[in-house]
Amino acid sequence: MWKEVIFYSLKNNGVTVAAGKSVEGGVIGDDGKFYSNKLSDEFKRLEYKTFISEKTENKILRGELNSKKIVIGGHSPEINDMSTKYWIKETIKINPDGTRVVRYKKIFPDGTSSKLKKSIIFPETWSDTDIINSIKQIGDTEAIGVRVRDQTTIHRGTVNGVQIEVMKIGSYTTSGYPTGGYPMDLIKNDFIPIIFE
């Protein structure tokens, strides 16, 4: 909830700054956005090359089960009706960029399955290598927002007509996915938008 004075705990010398107050490299505006006039120490990590661990790569492509038996990630076009590892309940829509919105379950070797998951799948013509390289490419762009509680940055861009969002902590990717043309609302998801001037 936005109040007249909004406090954010930015990692600038460990101080908490209020809306409208200058911080190193920019200012927090009354609208809650971080306006940058240079890359402060807080954002110098953006200079690093994006890294995707094998575990995160598998999560992005195949999906990973969390403690509630819900799949997180899972955006490879190999998630389809031809695979015995997935059950596609429905294709909700095919977006103009070729991405598909589907509801599916991941099937495990013991015959059990995950709960239904709604996900946006990359276009059928994209290989896993295309996906990972595109996520790295977008991850190497300037952040458009930062989530203060865990210092996650979000990056957004388009590769071959497909809009992609990437989240990172430092240079380490935590997630990457196609938006299907419907990018995340940053403020609703606790990100402070960054505007580079």
PDB file of N, CA and C in Angstrom, residues 44-112:
ATOM      1  N   LYS A  44      26.229  -1.504  -9.507  1.00  0.00           N
ATOM      2  CA  LYS A  44      27.404  -1.845 -10.295  1.00  0.00           C
ATOM      3  C   LYS A  44      27.425  -3.318 -10.682  1.00  0.00           C
ATOM      4  N   ARG A  45      26.719  -4.141  -9.925  1.00  0.00           N
ATOM      5  CA  ARG A  45      26.671  -5.563 -10.248  1.00  0.00           C
ATOM      6  C   ARG A  45      26.083  -5.813 -11.634  1.00  0.00           C
ATOM      7  N   LEU A  46      25.368  -4.808 -12.192  1.00  0.00           N
ATOM      8  CA  LEU A  46      24.774  -4.980 -13.509  1.00  0.00           C
ATOM      9  C   LEU A  46      25.843  -5.128 -14.587  1.00  0.00           C
ATOM     10  N   GLU A  47      27.073  -4.757 -14.262  1.00  0.00           N
ATOM     11  CA  GLU A  47      28.153  -4.870 -15.228  1.00  0.00           C
ATOM     12  C   GLU A  47      28.582  -6.323 -15.417  1.00  0.00           C
ATOM     13  N   TYR A  48      28.218  -7.203 -14.501  1.00  0.00           N
ATOM     14  CA  TYR A  48      28.648  -8.593 -14.588  1.00  0.00           C
ATOM     15  C   TYR A  48      27.873  -9.353 -15.653  1.00  0.00           C
ATOM     16  N   LYS A  49      28.514 -10.352 -16.222  1.00  0.00           N
ATOM     17  CA  LYS A  49      27.855 -11.211 -17.203  1.00  0.00           C
ATOM     18  C   LYS A  49      26.875 -12.124 -16.477  1.00  0.00           C
ATOM     19  N   THR A  50      25.714 -12.290 -17.071  1.00  0.00           N
ATOM     20  CA  THR A  50      24.671 -13.121 -16.471  1.00  0.00           C
ATOM     21  C   THR A  50      25.108 -14.578 -16.393  1.00  0.00           C
ATOM     22  N   PHE A  51      24.910 -15.186 -15.227  1.00  0.00           N
ATOM     23  CA  PHE A  51      25.255 -16.595 -15.009  1.00  0.00           C
ATOM     24  C   PHE A  51      23.983 -17.383 -14.706  1.00  0.00           C
ATOM     25  N   ILE A  52      23.851 -18.553 -15.320  1.00  0.00           N
ATOM     26  CA  ILE A  52      22.714 -19.435 -15.051  1.00  0.00           C
ATOM     27  C   ILE A  52      23.259 -20.790 -14.617  1.00  0.00           C
ATOM     28  N   SER A  53      22.968 -21.178 -13.382  1.00  0.00           N
ATOM     29  CA  SER A  53      23.432 -22.479 -12.888  1.00  0.00           C
ATOM     30  C   SER A  53      22.668 -23.597 -13.588  1.00  0.00           C
ATOM     31  N   GLU A  54      23.212 -24.799 -13.525  1.00  0.00           N
ATOM     32  CA  GLU A  54      22.546 -25.958 -14.132  1.00  0.00           C
ATOM     33  C   GLU A  54      21.171 -26.186 -13.502  1.00  0.00           C
ATOM     34  N   LYS A  55      21.090 -25.989 -12.188  1.00  0.00           N
ATOM     35  CA  LYS A  55      19.819 -26.166 -11.477  1.00  0.00           C
ATOM     36  C   LYS A  55      18.778 -25.147 -11.950  1.00  0.00           C
ATOM     37  N   THR A  56      19.190 -23.889 -12.071  1.00  0.00           N
ATOM     38  CA  THR A  56      18.265 -22.850 -12.528  1.00  0.00           C
ATOM     39  C   THR A  56      17.883 -23.067 -13.985  1.00  0.00           C
ATOM     40  N   GLU A  57      18.837 -23.486 -14.795  1.00  0.00           N
ATOM     41  CA  GLU A  57      18.548 -23.785 -16.199  1.00  0.00           C
ATOM     42  C   GLU A  57      17.475 -24.865 -16.306  1.00  0.00           C
ATOM     43  N   ASN A  58      17.613 -25.913 -15.500  1.00  0.00           N
ATOM     44  CA  ASN A  58      16.626 -26.992 -15.506  1.00  0.00           C
ATOM     45  C   ASN A  58      15.257 -26.484 -15.044  1.00  0.00           C
ATOM     46  N   LYS A  59      15.263 -25.605 -14.038  1.00  0.00           N
ATOM     47  CA  LYS A  59      14.002 -25.032 -13.551  1.00  0.00           C
ATOM     48  C   LYS A  59      13.327 -24.217 -14.650  1.00  0.00           C
ATOM     49  N   ILE A  60      14.095 -23.383 -15.332  1.00  0.00           N
ATOM     50  CA  ILE A  60      13.544 -22.547 -16.396  1.00  0.00           C
ATOM     51  C   ILE A  60      12.968 -23.404 -17.523  1.00  0.00           C
ATOM     52  N   LEU A  61      13.703 -24.419 -17.926  1.00  0.00           N
ATOM     53  CA  LEU A  61      13.294 -25.226 -19.075  1.00  0.00           C
ATOM     54  C   LEU A  61      12.250 -26.278 -18.729  1.00  0.00           C
ATOM     55  N   ARG A  62      12.515 -27.095 -17.730  1.00  0.00           N
ATOM     56  CA  ARG A  62      11.681 -28.275 -17.445  1.00  0.00           C
ATOM     57  C   ARG A  62      10.713 -28.093 -16.282  1.00  0.00           C
ATOM     58  N   GLY A  63      10.999 -27.107 -15.434  1.00  0.00           N
ATOM     59  CA  GLY A  63      10.161 -26.909 -14.253  1.00  0.00           C
ATOM     60  C   GLY A  63      10.693 -27.681 -13.068  1.00  0.00           C
ATOM     61  N   GLU A  64      10.564 -27.092 -11.903  1.00  0.00           N
ATOM     62  CA  GLU A  64      11.067 -27.685 -10.666  1.00  0.00           C
ATOM     63  C   GLU A  64       9.922 -27.737  -9.659  1.00  0.00           C
ATOM     64  N   LEU A  65       9.824 -28.831  -8.940  1.00  0.00           N
ATOM     65  CA  LEU A  65       8.743 -29.012  -7.975  1.00  0.00           C
ATOM     66  C   LEU A  65       9.106 -28.353  -6.651  1.00  0.00           C
ATOM     67  N   ASN A  66       8.184 -27.546  -6.116  1.00  0.00           N
ATOM     68  CA  ASN A  66       8.426 -26.980  -4.792  1.00  0.00           C
ATOM     69  C   ASN A  66       7.770 -27.846  -3.721  1.00  0.00           C
ATOM     70  N   SER A  67       7.830 -27.416  -2.481  1.00  0.00           N
ATOM     71  CA  SER A  67       7.338 -28.234  -1.365  1.00  0.00           C
ATOM     72  C   SER A  67       5.826 -28.452  -1.405  1.00  0.00           C
ATOM     73  N   LYS A  68       5.111 -27.627  -2.164  1.00  0.00           N
ATOM     74  CA  LYS A  68       3.654 -27.766  -2.260  1.00  0.00           C
ATOM     75  C   LYS A  68       3.224 -28.557  -3.497  1.00  0.00           C
ATOM     76  N   LYS A  69       4.207 -29.235  -4.125  1.00  0.00           N
ATOM     77  CA  LYS A  69       3.960 -30.019  -5.343  1.00  0.00           C
ATOM     78  C   LYS A  69       3.489 -29.151  -6.504  1.00  0.00           C
ATOM     79  N   ILE A  70       3.924 -27.899  -6.480  1.00  0.00           N
ATOM     80  CA  ILE A  70       3.626 -26.981  -7.575  1.00  0.00           C
ATOM     81  C   ILE A  70       4.906 -26.771  -8.377  1.00  0.00           C
ATOM     82  N   VAL A  71       4.793 -26.848  -9.692  1.00  0.00           N
ATOM     83  CA  VAL A  71       5.946 -26.644 -10.556  1.00  0.00           C
ATOM     84  C   VAL A  71       6.226 -25.149 -10.674  1.00  0.00           C
ATOM     85  N   ILE A  72       7.487 -24.775 -10.478  1.00  0.00           N
ATOM     86  CA  ILE A  72       7.909 -23.401 -10.743  1.00  0.00           C
ATOM     87  C   ILE A  72       8.828 -23.447 -11.957  1.00  0.00           C
ATOM     88  N   GLY A  73       8.727 -22.429 -12.804  1.00  0.00           N
ATOM     89  CA  GLY A  73       9.472 -22.450 -14.059  1.00  0.00           C
ATOM     90  C   GLY A  73       8.746 -23.319 -15.075  1.00  0.00           C
ATOM     91  N   GLY A  74       9.512 -23.926 -15.967  1.00  0.00           N
ATOM     92  CA  GLY A  74       8.928 -24.799 -16.982  1.00  0.00           C
ATOM     93  C   GLY A  74       8.416 -24.027 -18.178  1.00  0.00           C
ATOM     94  N   HIS A  75       9.346 -23.602 -19.073  1.00  0.00           N
ATOM     95  CA  HIS A  75       8.951 -22.764 -20.207  1.00  0.00           C
ATOM     96  C   HIS A  75       9.453 -23.288 -21.554  1.00  0.00           C
ATOM     97  N   SER A  76      10.033 -24.486 -21.586  1.00  0.00           N
ATOM     98  CA  SER A  76      10.550 -25.047 -22.834  1.00  0.00           C
ATOM     99  C   SER A  76       9.409 -25.563 -23.704  1.00  0.00           C
ATOM    100  N   PRO A  77       9.512 -25.403 -25.043  1.00  0.00           N
ATOM    101  CA  PRO A  77       8.484 -25.970 -25.923  1.00  0.00           C
ATOM    102  C   PRO A  77       8.459 -27.497 -25.902  1.00  0.00           C
ATOM    103  N   GLU A  78       9.460 -28.104 -25.242  1.00  0.00           N
ATOM    104  CA  GLU A  78       9.424 -29.562 -25.078  1.00  0.00           C
ATOM    105  C   GLU A  78       8.337 -29.984 -24.091  1.00  0.00           C
ATOM    106  N   ILE A  79       7.748 -29.020 -23.409  1.00  0.00           N
ATOM    107  CA  ILE A  79       6.568 -29.286 -22.580  1.00  0.00           C
ATOM    108  C   ILE A  79       5.379 -29.265 -23.532  1.00  0.00           C
ATOM    109  N   ASN A  80       5.010 -30.451 -24.014  1.00  0.00           N
ATOM    110  CA  ASN A  80       3.946 -30.559 -25.012  1.00  0.00           C
ATOM    111  C   ASN A  80       3.272 -31.926 -24.943  1.00  0.00           C
ATOM    112  N   ASP A  81       2.266 -32.120 -25.787  1.00  0.00           N
ATOM    113  CA  ASP A  81       1.491 -33.367 -25.793  1.00  0.00           C
ATOM    114  C   ASP A  81       2.305 -34.584 -26.219  1.00  0.00           C
ATOM    115  N   MET A  82       3.419 -34.372 -26.899  1.00  0.00           N
ATOM    116  CA  MET A  82       4.235 -35.484 -27.393  1.00  0.00           C
ATOM    117  C   MET A  82       5.120 -36.074 -26.296  1.00  0.00           C
ATOM    118  N   SER A  83       5.301 -35.349 -25.210  1.00  0.00           N
ATOM    119  CA  SER A  83       6.179 -35.797 -24.129  1.00  0.00           C
ATOM    120  C   SER A  83       5.421 -36.645 -23.118  1.00  0.00           C
ATOM    121  N   THR A  84       6.074 -37.706 -22.649  1.00  0.00           N
ATOM    122  CA  THR A  84       5.477 -38.552 -21.604  1.00  0.00           C
ATOM    123  C   THR A  84       5.734 -37.970 -20.214  1.00  0.00           C
ATOM    124  N   LYS A  85       6.520 -36.890 -20.157  1.00  0.00           N
ATOM    125  CA  LYS A  85       6.864 -36.280 -18.868  1.00  0.00           C
ATOM    126  C   LYS A  85       5.884 -35.186 -18.451  1.00  0.00           C
ATOM    127  N   TYR A  86       4.963 -34.854 -19.346  1.00  0.00           N
ATOM    128  CA  TYR A  86       4.001 -33.789 -19.070  1.00  0.00           C
ATOM    129  C   TYR A  86       2.617 -34.180 -19.573  1.00  0.00           C
ATOM    130  N   TRP A  87       1.602 -33.686 -18.881  1.00  0.00           N
ATOM    131  CA  TRP A  87       0.224 -33.840 -19.338  1.00  0.00           C
ATOM    132  C   TRP A  87      -0.350 -32.448 -19.526  1.00  0.00           C
ATOM    133  N   ILE A  88      -0.647 -32.108 -20.772  1.00  0.00           N
ATOM    134  CA  ILE A  88      -1.198 -30.794 -21.087  1.00  0.00           C
ATOM    135  C   ILE A  88      -2.713 -30.861 -20.966  1.00  0.00           C
ATOM    136  N   LYS A  89      -3.252 -30.190 -19.974  1.00  0.00           N
ATOM    137  CA  LYS A  89      -4.707 -30.179 -19.816  1.00  0.00           C
ATOM    138  C   LYS A  89      -5.358 -29.314 -20.883  1.00  0.00           C
ATOM    139  N   GLU A  90      -4.765 -28.126 -21.116  1.00  0.00           N
ATOM    140  CA  GLU A  90      -5.341 -27.246 -22.131  1.00  0.00           C
ATOM    141  C   GLU A  90      -4.325 -26.206 -22.585  1.00  0.00           C
ATOM    142  N   THR A  91      -4.482 -25.802 -23.832  1.00  0.00           N
ATOM    143  CA  THR A  91      -3.773 -24.634 -24.337  1.00  0.00           C
ATOM    144  C   THR A  91      -4.762 -23.487 -24.258  1.00  0.00           C
ATOM    145  N   ILE A  92      -4.485 -22.562 -23.374  1.00  0.00           N
ATOM    146  CA  ILE A  92      -5.411 -21.455 -23.128  1.00  0.00           C
ATOM    147  C   ILE A  92      -5.411 -20.478 -24.296  1.00  0.00           C
ATOM    148  N   LYS A  93      -4.225 -20.164 -24.788  1.00  0.00           N
ATOM    149  CA  LYS A  93      -4.143 -19.280 -25.954  1.00  0.00           C
ATOM    150  C   LYS A  93      -2.765 -19.354 -26.581  1.00  0.00           C
ATOM    151  N   ILE A  94      -2.721 -18.973 -27.860  1.00  0.00           N
ATOM    152  CA  ILE A  94      -1.452 -18.818 -28.566  1.00  0.00           C
ATOM    153  C   ILE A  94      -1.285 -17.327 -28.810  1.00  0.00           C
ATOM    154  N   ASN A  95      -0.210 -16.766 -28.292  1.00  0.00           N
ATOM    155  CA  ASN A  95       0.029 -15.330 -28.399  1.00  0.00           C
ATOM    156  C   ASN A  95       0.599 -14.963 -29.766  1.00  0.00           C
ATOM    157  N   PRO A  96       0.471 -13.700 -30.171  1.00  0.00           N
ATOM    158  CA  PRO A  96       0.993 -13.265 -31.475  1.00  0.00           C
ATOM    159  C   PRO A  96       2.487 -13.538 -31.669  1.00  0.00           C
ATOM    160  N   ASP A  97       3.252 -13.588 -30.567  1.00  0.00           N
ATOM    161  CA  ASP A  97       4.698 -13.828 -30.682  1.00  0.00           C
ATOM    162  C   ASP A  97       5.051 -15.310 -30.785  1.00  0.00           C
ATOM    163  N   GLY A  98       4.035 -16.182 -30.808  1.00  0.00           N
ATOM    164  CA  GLY A  98       4.282 -17.620 -30.931  1.00  0.00           C
ATOM    165  C   GLY A  98       4.377 -18.352 -29.610  1.00  0.00           C
ATOM    166  N   THR A  99       4.373 -17.614 -28.497  1.00  0.00           N
ATOM    167  CA  THR A  99       4.363 -18.275 -27.188  1.00  0.00           C
ATOM    168  C   THR A  99       2.970 -18.835 -26.920  1.00  0.00           C
ATOM    169  N   ARG A 100       2.914 -19.866 -26.086  1.00  0.00           N
ATOM    170  CA  ARG A 100       1.633 -20.498 -25.753  1.00  0.00           C
ATOM    171  C   ARG A 100       1.399 -20.422 -24.252  1.00  0.00           C
ATOM    172  N   VAL A 101       0.160 -20.177 -23.873  1.00  0.00           N
ATOM    173  CA  VAL A 101      -0.232 -20.225 -22.469  1.00  0.00           C
ATOM    174  C   VAL A 101      -0.935 -21.557 -22.266  1.00  0.00           C
ATOM    175  N   VAL A 102      -0.359 -22.404 -21.406  1.00  0.00           N
ATOM    176  CA  VAL A 102      -0.911 -23.751 -21.203  1.00  0.00           C
ATOM    177  C   VAL A 102      -1.103 -24.040 -19.721  1.00  0.00           C
ATOM    178  N   ARG A 103      -1.930 -25.023 -19.447  1.00  0.00           N
ATOM    179  CA  ARG A 103      -2.056 -25.579 -18.097  1.00  0.00           C
ATOM    180  C   ARG A 103      -1.613 -27.031 -18.198  1.00  0.00           C
ATOM    181  N   TYR A 104      -0.667 -27.418 -17.340  1.00  0.00           N
ATOM    182  CA  TYR A 104      -0.119 -28.769 -17.439  1.00  0.00           C
ATOM    183  C   TYR A 104       0.266 -29.322 -16.077  1.00  0.00           C
ATOM    184  N   LYS A 105       0.486 -30.628 -16.071  1.00  0.00           N
ATOM    185  CA  LYS A 105       1.057 -31.311 -14.913  1.00  0.00           C
ATOM    186  C   LYS A 105       2.360 -31.960 -15.350  1.00  0.00           C
ATOM    187  N   LYS A 106       3.310 -31.985 -14.447  1.00  0.00           N
ATOM    188  CA  LYS A 106       4.562 -32.700 -14.694  1.00  0.00           C
ATOM    189  C   LYS A 106       4.403 -34.105 -14.137  1.00  0.00           C
ATOM    190  N   ILE A 107       4.733 -35.108 -14.950  1.00  0.00           N
ATOM    191  CA  ILE A 107       4.586 -36.511 -14.560  1.00  0.00           C
ATOM    192  C   ILE A 107       5.943 -37.053 -14.115  1.00  0.00           C
ATOM    193  N   PHE A 108       5.969 -37.754 -12.984  1.00  0.00           N
ATOM    194  CA  PHE A 108       7.215 -38.286 -12.435  1.00  0.00           C
ATOM    195  C   PHE A 108       7.334 -39.784 -12.698  1.00  0.00           C
ATOM    196  N   PRO A 109       8.566 -40.322 -12.648  1.00  0.00           N
ATOM    197  CA  PRO A 109       8.788 -41.742 -12.958  1.00  0.00           C
ATOM    198  C   PRO A 109       7.940 -42.709 -12.136  1.00  0.00           C
ATOM    199  N   ASP A 110       7.580 -42.325 -10.908  1.00  0.00           N
ATOM    200  CA  ASP A 110       6.775 -43.229 -10.069  1.00  0.00           C
ATOM    201  C   ASP A 110       5.279 -43.140 -10.375  1.00  0.00           C
ATOM    202  N   GLY A 111       4.931 -42.338 -11.383  1.00  0.00           N
ATOM    203  CA  GLY A 111       3.529 -42.230 -11.779  1.00  0.00           C
ATOM    204  C   GLY A 111       2.774 -41.089 -11.126  1.00  0.00           C
ATOM    205  N   THR A 112       3.374 -40.455 -10.123  1.00  0.00           N
ATOM    206  CA  THR A 112       2.718 -39.312  -9.477  1.00  0.00           C
ATOM    207  C   THR A 112       2.886 -38.070 -10.353  1.00  0.00           C
TER     208      THR A 112
END
